[in-house]
Short mmCIF file of C-alpha atoms in Angstrom, two decimals:
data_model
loop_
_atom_site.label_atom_id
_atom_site.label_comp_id
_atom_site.label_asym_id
_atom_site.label_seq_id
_atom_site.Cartn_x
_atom_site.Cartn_y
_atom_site.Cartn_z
CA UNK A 21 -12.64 5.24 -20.87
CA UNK A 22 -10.21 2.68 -19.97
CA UNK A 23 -7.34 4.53 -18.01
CA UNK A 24 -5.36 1.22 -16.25
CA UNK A 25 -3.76 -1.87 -17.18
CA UNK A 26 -3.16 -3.58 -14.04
CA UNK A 27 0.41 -5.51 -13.54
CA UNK A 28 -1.11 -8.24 -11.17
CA UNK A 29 -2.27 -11.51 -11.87
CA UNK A 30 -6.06 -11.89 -13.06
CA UNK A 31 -8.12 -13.28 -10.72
CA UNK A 32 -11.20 -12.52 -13.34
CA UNK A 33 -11.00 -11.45 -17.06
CA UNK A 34 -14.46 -10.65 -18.50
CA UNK A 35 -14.00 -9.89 -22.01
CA UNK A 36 -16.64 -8.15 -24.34
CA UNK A 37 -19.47 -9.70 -22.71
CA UNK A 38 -23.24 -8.59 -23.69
CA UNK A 39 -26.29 -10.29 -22.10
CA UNK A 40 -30.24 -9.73 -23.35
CA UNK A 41 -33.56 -11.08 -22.13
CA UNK A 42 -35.11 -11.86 -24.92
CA UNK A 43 -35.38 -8.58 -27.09
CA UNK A 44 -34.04 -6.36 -24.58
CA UNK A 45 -30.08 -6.02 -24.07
CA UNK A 46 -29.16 -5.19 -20.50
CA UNK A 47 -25.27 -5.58 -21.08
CA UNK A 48 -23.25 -4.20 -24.17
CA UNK A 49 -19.82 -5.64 -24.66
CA UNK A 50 -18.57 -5.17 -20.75
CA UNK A 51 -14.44 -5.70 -19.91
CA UNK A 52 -13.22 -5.80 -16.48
CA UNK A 53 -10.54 -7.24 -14.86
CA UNK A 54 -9.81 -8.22 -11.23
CA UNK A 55 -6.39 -7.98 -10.35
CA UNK A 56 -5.38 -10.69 -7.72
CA UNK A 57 -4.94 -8.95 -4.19
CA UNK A 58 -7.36 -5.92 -5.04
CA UNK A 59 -10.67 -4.66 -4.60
CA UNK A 60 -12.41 -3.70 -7.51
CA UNK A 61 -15.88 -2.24 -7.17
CA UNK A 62 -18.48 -2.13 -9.78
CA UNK A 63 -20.31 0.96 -9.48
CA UNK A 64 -23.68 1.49 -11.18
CA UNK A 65 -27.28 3.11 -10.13
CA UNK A 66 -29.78 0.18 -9.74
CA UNK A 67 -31.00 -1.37 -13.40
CA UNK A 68 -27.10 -0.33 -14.41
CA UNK A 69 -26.87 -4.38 -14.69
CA UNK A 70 -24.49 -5.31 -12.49
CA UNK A 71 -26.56 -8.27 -10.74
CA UNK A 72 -26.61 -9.72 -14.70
CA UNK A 73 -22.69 -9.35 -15.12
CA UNK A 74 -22.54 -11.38 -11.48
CA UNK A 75 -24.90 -14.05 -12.42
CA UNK A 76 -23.16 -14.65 -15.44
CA UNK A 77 -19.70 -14.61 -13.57
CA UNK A 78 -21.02 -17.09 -11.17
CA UNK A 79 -22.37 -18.87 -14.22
CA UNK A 80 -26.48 -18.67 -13.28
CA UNK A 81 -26.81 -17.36 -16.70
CA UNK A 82 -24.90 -18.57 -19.90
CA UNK A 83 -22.42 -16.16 -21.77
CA UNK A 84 -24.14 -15.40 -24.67
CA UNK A 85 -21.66 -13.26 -25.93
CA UNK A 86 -17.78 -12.31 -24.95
CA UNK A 87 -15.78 -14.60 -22.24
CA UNK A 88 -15.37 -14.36 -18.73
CA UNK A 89 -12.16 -16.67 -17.09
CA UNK A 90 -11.22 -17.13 -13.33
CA UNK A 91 -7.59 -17.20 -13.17
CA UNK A 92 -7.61 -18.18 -16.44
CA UNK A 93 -10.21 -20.89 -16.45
CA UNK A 94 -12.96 -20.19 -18.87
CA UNK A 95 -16.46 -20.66 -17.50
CA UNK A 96 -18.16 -22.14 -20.26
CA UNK A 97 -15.29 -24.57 -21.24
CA UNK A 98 -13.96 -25.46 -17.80
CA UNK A 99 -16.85 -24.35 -14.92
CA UNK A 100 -15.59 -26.73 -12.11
CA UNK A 101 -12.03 -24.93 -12.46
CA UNK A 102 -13.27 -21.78 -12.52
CA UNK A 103 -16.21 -21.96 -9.62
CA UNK A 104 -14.07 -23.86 -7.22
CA UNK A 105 -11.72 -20.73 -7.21
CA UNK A 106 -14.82 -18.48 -6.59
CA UNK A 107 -16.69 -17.51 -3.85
CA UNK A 108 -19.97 -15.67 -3.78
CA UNK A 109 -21.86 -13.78 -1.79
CA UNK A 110 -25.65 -12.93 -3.15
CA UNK A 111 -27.19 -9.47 -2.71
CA UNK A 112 -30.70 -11.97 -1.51
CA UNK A 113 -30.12 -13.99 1.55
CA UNK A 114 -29.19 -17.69 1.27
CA UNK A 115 -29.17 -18.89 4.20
CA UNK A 116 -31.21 -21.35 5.73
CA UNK A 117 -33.16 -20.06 8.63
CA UNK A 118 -33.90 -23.06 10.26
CA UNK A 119 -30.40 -24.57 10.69
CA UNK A 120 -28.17 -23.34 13.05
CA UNK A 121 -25.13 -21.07 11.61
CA UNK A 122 -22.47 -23.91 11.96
CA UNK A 123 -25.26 -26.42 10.14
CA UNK A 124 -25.19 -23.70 7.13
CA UNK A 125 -21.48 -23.87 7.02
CA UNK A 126 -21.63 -27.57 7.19
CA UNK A 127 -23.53 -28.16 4.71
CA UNK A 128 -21.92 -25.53 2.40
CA UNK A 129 -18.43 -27.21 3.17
CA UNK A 130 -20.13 -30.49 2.02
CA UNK A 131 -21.25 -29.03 -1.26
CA UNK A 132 -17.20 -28.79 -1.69
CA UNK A 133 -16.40 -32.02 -0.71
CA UNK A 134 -15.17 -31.04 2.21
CA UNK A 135 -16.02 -33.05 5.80
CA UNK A 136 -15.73 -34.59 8.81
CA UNK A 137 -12.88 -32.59 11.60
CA UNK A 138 -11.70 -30.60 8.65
CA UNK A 139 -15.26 -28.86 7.39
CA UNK A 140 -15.73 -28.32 11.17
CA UNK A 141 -11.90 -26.84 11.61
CA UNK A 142 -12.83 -24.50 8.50
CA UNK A 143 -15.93 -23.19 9.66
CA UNK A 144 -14.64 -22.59 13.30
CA UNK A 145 -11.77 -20.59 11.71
CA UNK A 146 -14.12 -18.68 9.37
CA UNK A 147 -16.57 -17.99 12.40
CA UNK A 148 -13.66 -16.63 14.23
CA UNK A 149 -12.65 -14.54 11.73
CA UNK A 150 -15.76 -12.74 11.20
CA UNK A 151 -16.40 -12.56 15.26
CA UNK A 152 -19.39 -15.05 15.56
CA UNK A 153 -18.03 -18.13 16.96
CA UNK A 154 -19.82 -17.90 19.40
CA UNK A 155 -23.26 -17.56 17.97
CA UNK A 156 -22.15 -21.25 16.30
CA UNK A 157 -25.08 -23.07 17.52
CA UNK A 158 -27.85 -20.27 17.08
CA UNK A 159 -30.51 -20.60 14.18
CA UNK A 160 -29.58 -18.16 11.37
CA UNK A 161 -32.88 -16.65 12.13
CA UNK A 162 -31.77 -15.04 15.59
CA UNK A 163 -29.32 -13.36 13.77
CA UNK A 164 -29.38 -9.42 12.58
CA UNK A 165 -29.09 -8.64 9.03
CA UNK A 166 -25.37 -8.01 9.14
CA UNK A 167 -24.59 -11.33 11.24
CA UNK A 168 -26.16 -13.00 9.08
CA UNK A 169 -23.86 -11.33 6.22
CA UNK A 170 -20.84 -11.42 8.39
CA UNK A 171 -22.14 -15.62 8.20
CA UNK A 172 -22.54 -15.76 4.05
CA UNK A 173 -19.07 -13.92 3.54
CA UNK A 174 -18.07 -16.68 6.21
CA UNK A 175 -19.50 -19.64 4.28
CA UNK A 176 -18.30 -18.22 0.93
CA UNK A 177 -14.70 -18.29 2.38
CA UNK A 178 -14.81 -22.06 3.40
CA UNK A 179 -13.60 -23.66 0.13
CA UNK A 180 -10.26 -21.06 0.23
CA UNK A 181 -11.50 -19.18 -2.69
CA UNK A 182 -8.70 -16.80 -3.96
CA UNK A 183 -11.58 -14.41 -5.98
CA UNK A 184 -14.76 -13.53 -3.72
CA UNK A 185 -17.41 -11.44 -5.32
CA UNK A 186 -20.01 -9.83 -3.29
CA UNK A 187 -23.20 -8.21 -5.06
CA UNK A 188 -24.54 -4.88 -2.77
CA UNK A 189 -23.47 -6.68 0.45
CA UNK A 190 -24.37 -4.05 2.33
CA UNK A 191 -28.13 -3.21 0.94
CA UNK A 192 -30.38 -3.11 4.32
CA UNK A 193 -27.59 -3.05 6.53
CA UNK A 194 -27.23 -0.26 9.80
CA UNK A 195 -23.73 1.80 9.27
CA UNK A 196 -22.21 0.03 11.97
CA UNK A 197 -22.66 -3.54 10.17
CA UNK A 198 -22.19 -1.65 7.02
CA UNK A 199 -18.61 -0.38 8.54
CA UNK A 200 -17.86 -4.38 9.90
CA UNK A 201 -18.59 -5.64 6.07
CA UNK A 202 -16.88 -3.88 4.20
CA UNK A 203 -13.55 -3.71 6.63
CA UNK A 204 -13.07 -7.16 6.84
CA UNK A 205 -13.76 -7.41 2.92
CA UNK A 206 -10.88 -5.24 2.62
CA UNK A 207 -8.93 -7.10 5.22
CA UNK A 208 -8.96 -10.19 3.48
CA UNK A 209 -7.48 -8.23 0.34
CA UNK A 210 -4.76 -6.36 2.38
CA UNK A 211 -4.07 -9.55 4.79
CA UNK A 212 -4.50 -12.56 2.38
CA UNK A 213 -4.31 -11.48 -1.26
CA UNK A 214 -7.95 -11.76 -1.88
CA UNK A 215 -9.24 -10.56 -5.23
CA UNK A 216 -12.75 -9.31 -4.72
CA UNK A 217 -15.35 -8.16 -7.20
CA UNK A 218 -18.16 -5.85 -5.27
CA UNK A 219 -21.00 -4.44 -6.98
CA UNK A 220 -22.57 -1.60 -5.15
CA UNK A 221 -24.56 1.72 -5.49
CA UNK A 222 -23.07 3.74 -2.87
CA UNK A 223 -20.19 6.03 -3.74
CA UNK A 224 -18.33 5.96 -0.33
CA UNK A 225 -17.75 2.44 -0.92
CA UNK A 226 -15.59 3.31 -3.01
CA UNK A 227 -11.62 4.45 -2.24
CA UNK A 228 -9.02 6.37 -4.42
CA UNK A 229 -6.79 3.36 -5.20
CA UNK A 230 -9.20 0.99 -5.68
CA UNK A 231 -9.59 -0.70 -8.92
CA UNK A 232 -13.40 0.66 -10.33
CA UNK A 233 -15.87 0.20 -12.90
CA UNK A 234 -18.38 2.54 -13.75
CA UNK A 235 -21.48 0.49 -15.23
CA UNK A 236 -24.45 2.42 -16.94
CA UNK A 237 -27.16 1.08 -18.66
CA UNK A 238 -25.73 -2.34 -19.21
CA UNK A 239 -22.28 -0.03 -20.85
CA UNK A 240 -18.71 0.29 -19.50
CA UNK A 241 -17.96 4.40 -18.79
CA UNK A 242 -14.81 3.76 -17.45
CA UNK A 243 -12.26 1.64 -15.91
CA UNK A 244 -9.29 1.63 -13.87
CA UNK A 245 -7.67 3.08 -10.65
CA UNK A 246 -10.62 5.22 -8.89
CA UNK A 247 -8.14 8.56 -8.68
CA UNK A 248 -7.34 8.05 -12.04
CA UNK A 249 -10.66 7.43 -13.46
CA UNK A 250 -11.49 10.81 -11.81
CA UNK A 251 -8.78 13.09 -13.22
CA UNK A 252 -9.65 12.03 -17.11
CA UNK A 253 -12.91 12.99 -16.58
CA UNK A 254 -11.48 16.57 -15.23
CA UNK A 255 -13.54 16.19 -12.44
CA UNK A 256 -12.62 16.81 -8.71
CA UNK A 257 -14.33 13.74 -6.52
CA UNK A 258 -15.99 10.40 -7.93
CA UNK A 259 -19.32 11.74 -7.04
CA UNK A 260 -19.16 14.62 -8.94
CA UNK A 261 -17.06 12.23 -11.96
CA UNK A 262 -20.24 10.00 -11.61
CA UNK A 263 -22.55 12.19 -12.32
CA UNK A 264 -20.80 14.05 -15.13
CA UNK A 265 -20.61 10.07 -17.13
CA UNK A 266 -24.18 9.26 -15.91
CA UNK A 267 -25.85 12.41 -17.10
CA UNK A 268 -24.16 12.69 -20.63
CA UNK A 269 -24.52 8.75 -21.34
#
């Protein structure tokens, strides 16, 4: 049930895309599109596959089927295009434990190219941003679970990304760190035209105008504005639309 065509820009087209391991297929011929300056959530229970349509976004697997394109830049033809204009934030931690939280920006910002004054400018404005400036010098391992998030979405953010894609960023997280997250996720959208891509479980992640997909057993239900996608399936709330496409599917 496809019930919007967005009039932004694309910040990510995936197009058709199916995925298997080995014999057994875990995606089947998935579309989604990210407008630029939006948040789209992919909602799905856990095994729905949406860690498998993020790795292959991110490129960790190969497309083996369908196309995916970042602003236009194909992954498997041009990856350096289309990666450099990405940022990602992994549902496991990636952090280095040992190395204080400016060292893991650092080192990030080299990955990019980017050094000297102006890596250290970048990650001081980053830090800033997400209130932990002043935990700059602490090991990542004296930080709580959502610092240390607050730190990854931080890091992703140093190259300028203009798409940032997030996979259950809040799994394991207290409400208040939940609340932090996903506020200054949607800050970035409202404030700096951020497309993001988040993938979680959790219904009330979810708001009426943002741009959702509904992802069940590696399929596509719907997709499109989250009010709309709720009023063709004659439901009244996108729990209760949820279920109704879950159960039947």
């Amino acid at each position: 049930m496809n019930v919007i065509s967005s009039i932004k820009p694309s910040a990510l087209a995936v197009d058709s895309v199916s995925h298997a391991y080995g014999s057994r297929r875990v995606l089947h011929g998935v579309s989604l599109t990210v407008p630029q300056g939006q948040f789209t959530a992919v909602l799905g229970l856990n095994g729905a596959g949406k860690t498998t349509l993020l790795s292959l976004i991110t490129r960790l697997f190969d497309t083996q089927s369908g196309t995916i394109s970042v602003f236009g830049h194909r992954i498997d033809r041009a990856p350096g295009e289309a990666l450099r204009r990405l940022g990602v934030v992994f549902q496991a931690r990636t952090l280095d434990l040992d190395l204080s939280v400016m060292d893991n920006l650092l080192f990030h910002a080299a990955l990019h190219g980017i050094g000297g004054g102006e890596a250290r400018r970048r990650a001081e404005t980053v830090l800033t941003d997400v209130d932990l400036l002043e935990r700059r010098r602490d090991k990542a391992r004296n930080l709580s679970g959502g610092q240390m998030r607050r730190v990854e979405i931080a890091r992703a953010l140093l190259h300028e990304p203009r798409l940032l894609v997030l996979d259950e960023p809040t799994v394991g997280l207290d409400i208040a760190s939940k609340l932090t997250i996903v506020r200054h996720v949607r800050r970035l959208v409202r404030e700096r035209g951020v497309g993001v891509l988040w993938t979680t479980h959790l219904l009330d992640e979810v708001e009426p105008d943002d741009n959702v997909l509904i992802l069940h057993q590696g399929s596509a239900l719907a997709h499109g504005v989250t009010a709309e996608v709720v009023a063709a399936s004659g439901a009244e709330t996108l729990r209760a639309a949820f279920a109704g496409m879950t159960e039947s599917a």
